[in-house]
Amino acid sequence: MSRPLQIFSRAGLAALAVSASLALAACNGSGPDVNAKANQPLSPQMVSLISEKEMAPKSPILIRVFKEEAELEVWKTKTDGSYALLKTYPICRWSGELGPKVKIGDRQAPEGFYQITPGLMNPNSSYYLSINTGFPNAFDKSYGRTGEFLMIHGDCSSAGCYAMTDEQIAEIYALARESFSGGQRSFQIQAMPFHMTAENMARHRNNPNMPFWRNLKQGYDHFEVTRQEPKVDVCGRQYVFDAQPALGQSFNPSAACPSYSVPQSIAGAVSAKTRADDARMAALAPHTPVAPIRTNRDGGMNPIFLAKLKGEESTGPRMAYGGGSVPNFNPANVRPPRSDEELAAAGLPVPAAPRPTTLAARPGAPEAAAGTPVAAPATDTRVATVESGTPSYGRMVGMGGAQSAPLAPTSRPAAGGLRPAQSVGASGAASADTGASEASILMGAAPIVSPGGFGQ
């Protein structure tokens, strides 16, 4: 190679490197603007709210996300160490359907339990600021689920993410940053399809994701009764909560669960809540229409944002979030969920609630003493099936539907020291996968990859 060509090549490579750096900076942001966004202090109003609730600015946080209601809750520890709700934020946009993220391009936002470390905080986001959920977690990986860059971010635009406004994500980001500054090494995100109440469980009782959601509800209930961040592990391809494996054993996401125990105080309280919820579900079901499994709307948007997008007044919904003005967002960036008119124009069915089915009470079972491994389930234990397109919960949760099949006994004990519902859930680990697999067919939207690599 001649010397002029060598010089040109080196110059060309340098120019390409500079161009690439500039392009990356344009995508992610850099310099003072990034620092300014990521280091915005908590507002005086937020500092005052924290003080009113007997919290400290740098105390630990926990986040709960609810798809159907399009809400994000930030919880924070009080001076007594228990978590209390600090603030509820309306979610500007989420995509997909209710149900877990299964594969790249399905537009589904994650559901499950995710642990956020400082390394998952992104000040260079194309969407103002973002918090990476860390999807796929150990549970997701045990099912071979794929996807990346599933975020909570700004810009009110989503393809598999939970999109807030820039104003909202700045405050949420600051709360997380301060908790890390105060010594919290990681915080938990609990991403739920909806508030796991008896009413909502009754409405969605025929959804093929119900076995998976019952597993999520176990963790939801642990937090509800303890007001402490539940310790989350995965074994037998299901979540287990506040569990301590037997001496010399450990949890493996893809292997059968070992013997383990849960503290008596937690196991007893969760068991009581589950029995009460199941009884209420049984009472509600005959009068509760079943929610559609698939809406074809491509996700949801909190009513206050939808009203603003339509130029409508939303005083009532705003009052639920403090009555202030709706956080600003750029309508040009937002693709709202499909309306009934759009569904009809596209030749898609407009969701209508079908006739309700009967939800029989799940028969009770004797509780095992906490700290004692539970024996393997009997051969007539029922698990969910989806051959008919809807799950048959049978005796497991008392749902109507297709005939359930017996589960063969296993050599491993079910959830030691847990409430009966958990021991059944532990023995029926495959049931969660059954619902999730069916969901990938029933809920899979057309693959769309969002700009900037988010929502894969």
Tab-separated table of C-alpha atoms in Angstrom:
chain	number	residue	atom	x	y	z
A	1	MET	CA	0.000	0.000	0.000
A	2	SER	CA	1.405	3.423	-0.958
A	3	ARG	CA	2.032	5.990	1.757
A	4	PRO	CA	-0.667	8.442	0.481
A	5	LEU	CA	-3.184	5.609	0.572
A	6	GLN	CA	-2.072	4.667	4.091
A	7	ILE	CA	-2.507	8.262	5.234
A	8	PHE	CA	-5.911	8.452	3.566
A	9	SER	CA	-6.974	5.173	5.159
A	10	ARG	CA	-5.957	6.320	8.612
A	11	ALA	CA	-7.721	9.633	8.113
A	12	GLY	CA	-10.784	7.841	6.837
A	13	LEU	CA	-10.849	5.517	9.831
A	14	ALA	CA	-10.489	8.452	12.196
A	15	ALA	CA	-13.343	10.260	10.474
A	16	LEU	CA	-15.513	7.174	10.707
A	17	ALA	CA	-14.725	6.834	14.404
A	18	VAL	CA	-15.656	10.464	15.031
A	19	SER	CA	-18.866	10.054	13.025
A	20	ALA	CA	-19.793	6.946	14.987
A	21	SER	CA	-19.146	8.727	18.268
A	22	LEU	CA	-21.313	11.650	17.220
A	23	ALA	CA	-24.082	9.325	16.103
A	24	LEU	CA	-23.973	7.470	19.414
A	25	ALA	CA	-24.020	10.735	21.324
A	26	ALA	CA	-27.015	11.899	19.293
A	27	CYS	CA	-28.847	8.677	20.129
A	28	ASN	CA	-27.977	8.414	23.789
A	29	GLY	CA	-27.071	11.926	24.811
A	30	SER	CA	-23.854	12.996	26.496
A	31	GLY	CA	-22.092	15.743	28.360
A	32	PRO	CA	-23.728	18.390	30.534
A	33	ASP	CA	-27.260	17.668	29.309
A	34	VAL	CA	-27.011	14.045	30.462
A	35	ASN	CA	-25.626	15.062	33.845
A	36	ALA	CA	-28.326	17.683	34.257
A	37	LYS	CA	-31.096	15.183	33.542
A	38	ALA	CA	-29.697	12.394	35.693
A	39	ASN	CA	-28.823	14.623	38.650
A	40	GLN	CA	-31.985	16.662	38.991
A	41	PRO	CA	-32.649	17.094	42.719
A	42	LEU	CA	-35.877	16.000	44.318
A	43	SER	CA	-38.380	18.829	44.170
A	44	PRO	CA	-39.320	20.678	47.373
A	45	GLN	CA	-42.809	19.197	46.993
A	46	MET	CA	-41.419	15.659	46.892
A	47	VAL	CA	-39.098	16.295	49.843
A	48	SER	CA	-42.095	17.594	51.786
A	49	LEU	CA	-44.190	14.544	50.846
A	50	ILE	CA	-41.398	12.217	51.952
A	51	SER	CA	-41.213	13.991	55.298
A	52	GLU	CA	-44.995	13.896	55.768
A	53	LYS	CA	-44.950	10.129	55.313
A	54	GLU	CA	-42.202	9.641	57.927
A	55	MET	CA	-39.611	8.679	55.350
A	56	ALA	CA	-36.148	9.923	54.446
A	57	PRO	CA	-35.009	11.035	50.966
A	58	LYS	CA	-32.316	8.357	50.853
A	59	SER	CA	-34.342	5.486	52.326
A	60	PRO	CA	-34.913	2.337	50.202
A	61	ILE	CA	-37.583	2.204	47.501
A	62	LEU	CA	-39.675	-0.470	45.789
A	63	ILE	CA	-41.690	-0.090	42.572
A	64	ARG	CA	-44.933	-1.810	41.616
A	65	VAL	CA	-46.340	-1.603	38.081
A	66	PHE	CA	-49.903	-2.481	37.097
A	67	LYS	CA	-50.651	-2.856	33.392
A	68	GLU	CA	-54.429	-2.869	33.270
A	69	GLU	CA	-54.766	0.173	35.520
A	70	ALA	CA	-51.756	1.833	33.838
A	71	GLU	CA	-50.244	2.822	37.180
A	72	LEU	CA	-46.758	2.814	38.681
A	73	GLU	CA	-46.353	2.959	42.454
A	74	VAL	CA	-43.225	4.044	44.286
A	75	TRP	CA	-42.991	2.689	47.824
A	76	LYS	CA	-40.421	3.833	50.355
A	77	THR	CA	-39.399	2.687	53.816
A	78	LYS	CA	-40.573	4.651	56.825
A	79	THR	CA	-38.588	5.256	59.969
A	80	ASP	CA	-39.844	1.936	61.373
A	81	GLY	CA	-38.387	0.040	58.391
A	82	SER	CA	-41.697	-0.910	56.786
A	83	TYR	CA	-42.632	0.091	53.243
A	84	ALA	CA	-45.428	2.580	52.636
A	85	LEU	CA	-46.812	4.006	49.424
A	86	LEU	CA	-45.105	7.268	48.551
A	87	LYS	CA	-46.739	8.153	45.240
A	88	THR	CA	-48.764	6.641	42.396
A	89	TYR	CA	-47.879	7.726	38.860
A	90	PRO	CA	-50.239	7.283	35.907
A	91	ILE	CA	-48.472	5.376	33.117
A	92	CYS	CA	-48.537	7.235	29.823
A	93	ARG	CA	-48.286	4.151	27.581
A	94	TRP	CA	-47.641	0.419	27.598
A	95	SER	CA	-47.939	-1.959	24.650
A	96	GLY	CA	-49.107	-5.487	23.944
A	97	GLU	CA	-51.701	-7.408	25.953
A	98	LEU	CA	-51.961	-8.567	29.540
A	99	GLY	CA	-49.513	-11.417	29.985
A	100	PRO	CA	-45.756	-11.982	30.142
A	101	LYS	CA	-43.061	-11.043	27.682
A	102	VAL	CA	-42.326	-14.214	25.694
A	103	LYS	CA	-40.142	-13.393	22.702
A	104	ILE	CA	-38.410	-10.587	20.859
A	105	GLY	CA	-40.831	-8.531	18.821
A	106	ASP	CA	-44.071	-9.531	20.578
A	107	ARG	CA	-44.495	-5.976	21.957
A	108	GLN	CA	-45.234	-7.419	25.386
A	109	ALA	CA	-44.113	-5.504	28.482
A	110	PRO	CA	-42.577	-7.762	31.155
A	111	GLU	CA	-44.468	-9.186	34.105
A	112	GLY	CA	-42.638	-10.598	37.098
A	113	PHE	CA	-40.097	-9.674	39.758
A	114	TYR	CA	-36.991	-7.773	38.711
A	115	GLN	CA	-34.075	-6.528	40.787
A	116	ILE	CA	-32.621	-3.173	39.757
A	117	THR	CA	-28.971	-2.339	40.412
A	118	PRO	CA	-27.234	0.990	39.693
A	119	GLY	CA	-25.885	-0.489	36.460
A	120	LEU	CA	-29.442	-0.740	35.089
A	121	MET	CA	-30.006	2.997	35.472
A	122	ASN	CA	-29.467	4.696	32.106
A	123	PRO	CA	-28.810	8.462	32.089
A	124	ASN	CA	-27.983	8.319	28.350
A	125	SER	CA	-31.389	7.156	27.209
A	126	SER	CA	-32.928	8.165	23.889
A	127	TYR	CA	-36.143	8.357	25.904
A	128	TYR	CA	-34.950	11.069	28.313
A	129	LEU	CA	-34.022	8.764	31.220
A	130	SER	CA	-34.631	5.055	31.674
A	131	ILE	CA	-34.483	2.187	34.133
A	132	ASN	CA	-33.775	-1.213	32.590
A	133	THR	CA	-35.935	-3.954	34.120
A	134	GLY	CA	-33.188	-6.497	33.555
A	135	PHE	CA	-35.456	-8.749	31.507
A	136	PRO	CA	-34.997	-11.667	31.097
A	137	ASN	CA	-34.559	-12.631	34.740
A	138	ALA	CA	-33.853	-16.167	35.984
A	139	PHE	CA	-37.536	-17.111	35.739
A	140	ASP	CA	-37.816	-15.810	32.173
A	141	LYS	CA	-34.626	-17.581	31.129
A	142	SER	CA	-35.901	-20.897	32.495
A	143	TYR	CA	-38.671	-20.691	29.869
A	144	GLY	CA	-36.342	-19.575	27.094
A	145	ARG	CA	-37.963	-16.153	26.842
A	146	THR	CA	-36.132	-13.592	24.757
A	147	GLY	CA	-35.999	-9.819	24.669
A	148	GLU	CA	-33.792	-6.949	25.716
A	149	PHE	CA	-33.882	-3.289	26.678
A	150	LEU	CA	-37.283	-3.574	28.357
A	151	MET	CA	-37.427	-0.293	30.230
A	152	ILE	CA	-39.330	2.150	32.327
A	153	HIS	CA	-38.545	5.359	30.449
A	154	GLY	CA	-39.812	8.763	29.353
A	155	ASP	CA	-41.182	10.113	26.080
A	156	CYS	CA	-44.602	8.400	26.402
A	157	SER	CA	-43.830	5.966	23.571
A	158	SER	CA	-43.726	2.220	24.094
A	159	ALA	CA	-42.970	-1.006	22.261
A	160	GLY	CA	-42.619	-3.486	25.095
A	161	CYS	CA	-41.800	-0.903	27.767
A	162	TYR	CA	-43.580	1.090	30.450
A	163	ALA	CA	-43.468	4.654	29.145
A	164	MET	CA	-43.852	7.634	31.440
A	165	THR	CA	-43.583	11.328	30.667
A	166	ASP	CA	-40.162	12.963	30.927
A	167	GLU	CA	-41.295	14.821	34.041
A	168	GLN	CA	-42.382	11.592	35.716
A	169	ILE	CA	-39.304	9.531	34.869
A	170	ALA	CA	-37.075	12.363	36.104
A	171	GLU	CA	-38.703	12.143	39.537
A	172	ILE	CA	-38.725	8.328	39.626
A	173	TYR	CA	-35.089	8.257	38.503
A	174	ALA	CA	-34.152	10.761	41.219
A	175	LEU	CA	-35.890	8.683	43.896
A	176	ALA	CA	-33.961	5.601	42.781
A	177	ARG	CA	-30.687	7.532	42.597
A	178	GLU	CA	-31.143	8.850	46.134
A	179	SER	CA	-31.925	5.373	47.473
A	180	PHE	CA	-28.694	4.046	45.968
A	181	SER	CA	-26.860	7.018	47.446
A	182	GLY	CA	-28.308	6.068	50.823
A	183	GLY	CA	-26.885	2.554	50.627
A	184	GLN	CA	-29.612	0.493	48.950
A	185	ARG	CA	-27.748	-1.944	46.713
A	186	SER	CA	-30.747	-2.863	44.564
A	187	PHE	CA	-34.485	-2.302	44.527
A	188	GLN	CA	-37.311	-4.508	43.374
A	189	ILE	CA	-39.766	-3.922	40.542
A	190	GLN	CA	-42.941	-5.973	40.827
A	191	ALA	CA	-44.616	-5.881	37.396
A	192	MET	CA	-48.197	-7.144	37.597
A	193	PRO	CA	-50.971	-7.516	35.018
A	194	PHE	CA	-53.357	-5.733	37.408
A	195	HIS	CA	-53.895	-5.232	41.130
A	196	MET	CA	-54.133	-8.821	42.342
A	197	THR	CA	-57.487	-8.418	44.061
A	198	ALA	CA	-60.217	-11.035	44.262
A	199	GLU	CA	-62.319	-8.896	41.934
A	200	ASN	CA	-59.655	-8.786	39.232
A	201	MET	CA	-58.757	-12.448	39.611
A	202	ALA	CA	-62.440	-13.319	39.154
A	203	ARG	CA	-62.681	-11.165	36.024
A	204	HIS	CA	-59.643	-12.812	34.455
A	205	ARG	CA	-60.312	-16.337	35.724
A	206	ASN	CA	-60.440	-17.882	32.227
A	207	ASN	CA	-57.227	-16.289	30.974
A	208	PRO	CA	-54.584	-18.890	30.032
A	209	ASN	CA	-52.027	-16.829	31.954
A	210	MET	CA	-53.868	-17.424	35.231
A	211	PRO	CA	-51.461	-20.121	36.536
A	212	PHE	CA	-48.580	-17.686	36.021
A	213	TRP	CA	-50.560	-14.868	37.609
A	214	ARG	CA	-51.366	-17.036	40.629
A	215	ASN	CA	-47.634	-17.461	41.079
A	216	LEU	CA	-47.152	-13.682	40.840
A	217	LYS	CA	-49.954	-13.182	43.346
A	218	GLN	CA	-48.013	-15.207	45.902
A	219	GLY	CA	-45.252	-12.586	45.844
A	220	TYR	CA	-47.806	-9.773	45.723
A	221	ASP	CA	-49.436	-11.199	48.863
A	222	HIS	CA	-46.106	-11.571	50.651
A	223	PHE	CA	-45.531	-7.851	50.193
A	224	GLU	CA	-49.117	-6.985	51.118
A	225	VAL	CA	-48.979	-8.770	54.466
A	226	THR	CA	-45.396	-7.943	55.475
A	227	ARG	CA	-44.762	-4.518	53.893
A	228	GLN	CA	-41.228	-5.776	53.326
A	229	GLU	CA	-39.521	-6.500	50.019
A	230	PRO	CA	-40.003	-10.238	49.506
A	231	LYS	CA	-36.907	-12.336	48.954
A	232	VAL	CA	-37.374	-13.823	45.493
A	233	ASP	CA	-35.906	-17.091	44.226
A	234	VAL	CA	-36.714	-19.333	41.293
A	235	CYS	CA	-36.855	-23.123	41.281
A	236	GLY	CA	-38.861	-25.623	39.302
A	237	ARG	CA	-39.466	-22.786	36.814
A	238	GLN	CA	-41.574	-20.832	39.272
A	239	TYR	CA	-41.080	-18.010	41.759
A	240	VAL	CA	-40.762	-18.783	45.466
A	241	PHE	CA	-40.846	-16.072	48.110
A	242	ASP	CA	-39.145	-15.553	51.475
A	243	ALA	CA	-37.984	-19.149	51.234
A	244	GLN	CA	-34.986	-20.724	52.930
A	245	PRO	CA	-33.720	-23.958	51.354
A	246	ALA	CA	-32.801	-26.893	53.545
A	247	LEU	CA	-29.220	-27.118	54.732
A	248	GLY	CA	-26.846	-27.888	51.888
A	249	GLN	CA	-29.442	-27.270	49.182
A	250	SER	CA	-29.988	-24.349	46.841
A	251	PHE	CA	-32.494	-23.016	44.336
A	252	ASN	CA	-32.012	-23.772	40.650
A	253	PRO	CA	-34.435	-22.102	38.210
A	254	SER	CA	-34.642	-25.117	35.909
A	255	ALA	CA	-34.399	-27.898	38.491
A	256	ALA	CA	-36.982	-29.227	40.900
A	257	CYS	CA	-37.402	-27.191	44.060
A	258	PRO	CA	-35.542	-28.498	47.100
A	259	SER	CA	-37.122	-28.692	50.520
A	260	TYR	CA	-37.493	-25.187	51.910
A	261	SER	CA	-39.305	-23.295	54.603
A	262	VAL	CA	-40.919	-19.906	55.086
A	263	PRO	CA	-41.143	-18.093	58.446
A	264	GLN	CA	-44.310	-18.992	60.347
A	265	SER	CA	-45.466	-15.376	60.654
A	266	ILE	CA	-45.312	-14.848	56.897
A	267	ALA	CA	-46.698	-18.245	55.864
A	268	GLY	CA	-49.663	-17.914	58.216
A	269	ALA	CA	-50.555	-14.381	57.141
A	270	VAL	CA	-50.275	-15.191	53.429
A	271	SER	CA	-52.349	-18.341	53.897
A	272	ALA	CA	-55.119	-16.386	55.619
A	273	LYS	CA	-55.148	-13.761	52.867
A	274	THR	CA	-55.300	-16.420	50.166
A	275	ARG	CA	-58.258	-18.170	51.789
A	276	ALA	CA	-60.117	-14.873	52.101
A	277	ASP	CA	-59.371	-13.917	48.485
A	278	ASP	CA	-60.446	-17.330	47.176
A	279	ALA	CA	-63.710	-17.151	49.101
A	280	ARG	CA	-64.440	-13.714	47.699
A	281	MET	CA	-63.585	-14.874	44.179
A	282	ALA	CA	-66.085	-17.706	44.565
A	283	ALA	CA	-68.769	-15.265	45.677
A	284	LEU	CA	-68.059	-12.780	42.890
A	285	ALA	CA	-67.644	-15.098	39.923
A	286	PRO	CA	-71.312	-15.923	39.218
A	287	HIS	CA	-72.010	-12.199	38.818
A	288	THR	CA	-68.708	-11.127	37.230
A	289	PRO	CA	-68.328	-11.052	33.434
A	290	VAL	CA	-65.141	-12.678	32.196
A	291	ALA	CA	-62.615	-10.222	30.766
A	292	PRO	CA	-61.540	-10.768	27.147
A	293	ILE	CA	-58.283	-12.662	26.782
A	294	ARG	CA	-57.131	-10.481	23.923
A	295	THR	CA	-58.260	-6.903	23.266
A	296	ASN	CA	-56.276	-6.126	20.065
A	297	ARG	CA	-55.860	-2.577	21.390
A	298	ASP	CA	-52.063	-2.871	21.699
A	299	GLY	CA	-51.755	-2.049	25.352
A	300	GLY	CA	-53.096	0.773	27.412
A	301	MET	CA	-52.816	4.375	28.480
A	302	ASN	CA	-53.916	5.906	31.752
A	303	PRO	CA	-57.275	7.705	31.378
A	304	ILE	CA	-55.820	11.099	32.284
A	305	PHE	CA	-53.420	10.946	29.329
A	306	LEU	CA	-56.015	9.516	26.976
A	307	ALA	CA	-58.396	12.336	27.885
A	308	LYS	CA	-55.695	14.949	27.301
A	309	LEU	CA	-54.824	13.369	23.968
A	310	LYS	CA	-58.476	13.668	22.936
A	311	GLY	CA	-58.741	17.227	24.245
A	312	GLU	CA	-61.220	16.171	26.906
A	313	GLU	CA	-61.505	17.264	30.530
A	314	SER	CA	-60.381	14.652	33.063
A	315	THR	CA	-60.949	16.267	36.449
A	316	GLY	CA	-62.201	13.043	38.017
A	317	PRO	CA	-59.273	10.836	36.997
A	318	ARG	CA	-56.789	13.613	37.854
A	319	MET	CA	-58.081	13.729	41.419
A	320	ALA	CA	-56.920	10.147	41.856
A	321	TYR	CA	-53.345	11.376	41.348
A	322	GLY	CA	-53.484	14.486	43.487
A	323	GLY	CA	-55.643	16.688	41.269
A	324	GLY	CA	-52.720	18.543	39.677
A	325	SER	CA	-52.185	19.226	36.005
A	326	VAL	CA	-51.544	16.303	33.687
A	327	PRO	CA	-47.782	15.825	33.153
A	328	ASN	CA	-46.698	17.235	29.803
A	329	PHE	CA	-46.028	14.966	26.856
A	330	ASN	CA	-45.691	15.389	23.113
A	331	PRO	CA	-48.844	14.022	21.430
A	332	ALA	CA	-46.901	13.653	18.177
A	333	ASN	CA	-44.817	10.892	19.800
A	334	VAL	CA	-47.809	8.938	21.055
A	335	ARG	CA	-49.679	6.163	19.319
A	336	PRO	CA	-52.684	5.617	21.601
A	337	PRO	CA	-54.351	2.238	22.101
A	338	ARG	CA	-56.781	1.295	19.358
A	339	SER	CA	-60.319	2.563	19.840
A	340	ASP	CA	-63.474	0.537	19.204
A	341	GLU	CA	-63.890	2.387	15.916
A	342	GLU	CA	-60.353	1.532	14.793
A	343	LEU	CA	-60.837	-2.122	15.675
A	344	ALA	CA	-64.069	-2.265	13.697
A	345	ALA	CA	-62.484	-0.492	10.719
A	346	ALA	CA	-59.630	-3.010	10.738
A	347	GLY	CA	-62.068	-5.900	10.790
A	348	LEU	CA	-61.014	-6.911	14.302
A	349	PRO	CA	-63.503	-7.924	16.980
A	350	VAL	CA	-64.462	-5.270	19.490
A	351	PRO	CA	-63.930	-6.860	22.924
A	352	ALA	CA	-67.132	-7.670	24.751
A	353	ALA	CA	-67.402	-9.446	28.067
A	354	PRO	CA	-68.726	-12.996	27.600
A	355	ARG	CA	-71.229	-14.585	29.942
A	356	PRO	CA	-69.701	-15.277	33.358
A	357	THR	CA	-68.817	-18.800	34.385
A	358	THR	CA	-69.158	-20.302	37.824
A	359	LEU	CA	-66.177	-20.205	40.145
A	360	ALA	CA	-66.499	-22.871	42.805
A	361	ALA	CA	-64.722	-22.484	46.100
A	362	ARG	CA	-61.416	-24.302	46.230
A	363	PRO	CA	-61.638	-26.972	48.916
A	364	GLY	CA	-59.514	-26.284	51.938
A	365	ALA	CA	-56.491	-28.304	52.867
A	366	PRO	CA	-54.617	-28.652	56.141
A	367	GLU	CA	-51.714	-26.286	56.533
A	368	ALA	CA	-48.247	-27.611	57.040
A	369	ALA	CA	-46.242	-26.268	59.917
A	370	ALA	CA	-43.846	-23.569	58.824
A	371	GLY	CA	-40.287	-24.731	58.555
A	372	THR	CA	-41.351	-28.298	57.796
A	373	PRO	CA	-41.042	-29.733	54.272
A	374	VAL	CA	-44.378	-30.648	52.723
A	375	ALA	CA	-44.901	-34.102	51.278
A	376	ALA	CA	-45.321	-34.571	47.545
A	377	PRO	CA	-48.871	-33.918	46.341
A	378	ALA	CA	-51.395	-36.686	45.934
A	379	THR	CA	-51.986	-38.045	42.453
A	380	ASP	CA	-55.375	-36.356	42.134
A	381	THR	CA	-53.907	-32.862	42.438
A	382	ARG	CA	-55.205	-30.808	39.505
A	383	VAL	CA	-53.273	-28.438	37.316
A	384	ALA	CA	-54.224	-25.997	34.598
A	385	THR	CA	-54.673	-27.157	31.038
A	386	VAL	CA	-55.160	-25.082	27.908
A	387	GLU	CA	-56.155	-27.640	25.313
A	388	SER	CA	-59.533	-25.933	24.928
A	389	GLY	CA	-58.014	-22.461	24.630
A	390	THR	CA	-58.855	-21.495	28.214
A	391	PRO	CA	-57.295	-22.790	31.404
A	392	SER	CA	-59.033	-25.349	33.557
A	393	TYR	CA	-58.083	-24.546	37.096
A	394	GLY	CA	-60.247	-27.320	38.531
A	395	ARG	CA	-59.600	-27.891	42.177
A	396	MET	CA	-56.501	-25.741	42.101
A	397	VAL	CA	-58.397	-22.452	42.046
A	398	GLY	CA	-61.959	-23.581	41.425
A	399	MET	CA	-62.432	-22.331	37.860
A	400	GLY	CA	-64.859	-23.766	35.350
A	401	GLY	CA	-63.601	-24.996	32.004
A	402	ALA	CA	-62.101	-28.012	30.334
A	403	GLN	CA	-61.574	-31.208	32.238
A	404	SER	CA	-58.357	-31.054	34.206
A	405	ALA	CA	-55.826	-33.811	34.190
A	406	PRO	CA	-54.150	-35.460	37.174
A	407	LEU	CA	-50.588	-34.548	37.970
A	408	ALA	CA	-48.209	-37.401	38.538
A	409	PRO	CA	-46.559	-37.385	41.963
A	410	THR	CA	-43.104	-35.911	42.233
A	411	SER	CA	-40.213	-36.910	44.428
A	412	ARG	CA	-39.510	-33.397	45.598
A	413	PRO	CA	-41.574	-31.816	48.352
A	414	ALA	CA	-43.869	-28.969	47.544
A	415	ALA	CA	-43.326	-25.554	49.057
A	416	GLY	CA	-42.299	-26.465	52.568
A	417	GLY	CA	-44.101	-24.564	55.285
A	418	LEU	CA	-46.274	-22.695	52.816
A	419	ARG	CA	-49.998	-22.271	52.507
A	420	PRO	CA	-51.849	-24.978	50.562
A	421	ALA	CA	-52.130	-22.870	47.436
A	422	GLN	CA	-48.362	-22.536	47.341
A	423	SER	CA	-47.782	-26.239	47.808
A	424	VAL	CA	-50.106	-26.928	44.904
A	425	GLY	CA	-48.368	-24.253	42.860
A	426	ALA	CA	-44.989	-25.763	43.612
A	427	SER	CA	-46.137	-29.192	42.488
A	428	GLY	CA	-47.642	-27.718	39.332
A	429	ALA	CA	-44.656	-25.777	38.099
A	430	ALA	CA	-45.431	-26.758	34.520
A	431	SER	CA	-48.807	-25.056	34.764
A	432	ALA	CA	-47.253	-21.593	34.621
A	433	ASP	CA	-45.451	-22.526	31.428
A	434	THR	CA	-48.649	-23.918	29.952
A	435	GLY	CA	-50.389	-20.604	30.337
A	436	ALA	CA	-47.403	-18.621	29.118
A	437	SER	CA	-46.962	-20.797	26.051
A	438	GLU	CA	-50.598	-20.412	25.126
A	439	ALA	CA	-50.308	-16.692	25.715
A	440	SER	CA	-47.568	-16.462	23.112
A	441	ILE	CA	-50.153	-17.620	20.571
A	442	LEU	CA	-53.230	-15.878	21.900
A	443	MET	CA	-51.553	-12.583	22.674
A	444	GLY	CA	-48.732	-12.283	20.162
A	445	ALA	CA	-49.043	-8.981	18.326
A	446	ALA	CA	-47.379	-8.378	14.974
A	447	PRO	CA	-43.619	-8.116	15.566
A	448	ILE	CA	-42.611	-4.482	15.718
A	449	VAL	CA	-39.150	-3.381	16.784
A	450	SER	CA	-39.085	0.068	18.254
A	451	PRO	CA	-36.539	2.740	17.302
A	452	GLY	CA	-33.433	2.951	19.413
A	453	GLY	CA	-33.438	-0.732	20.308
A	454	PHE	CA	-36.055	-0.526	23.055
A	455	GLY	CA	-38.790	-3.074	23.500
A	456	GLN	CA	-37.134	-6.026	21.800
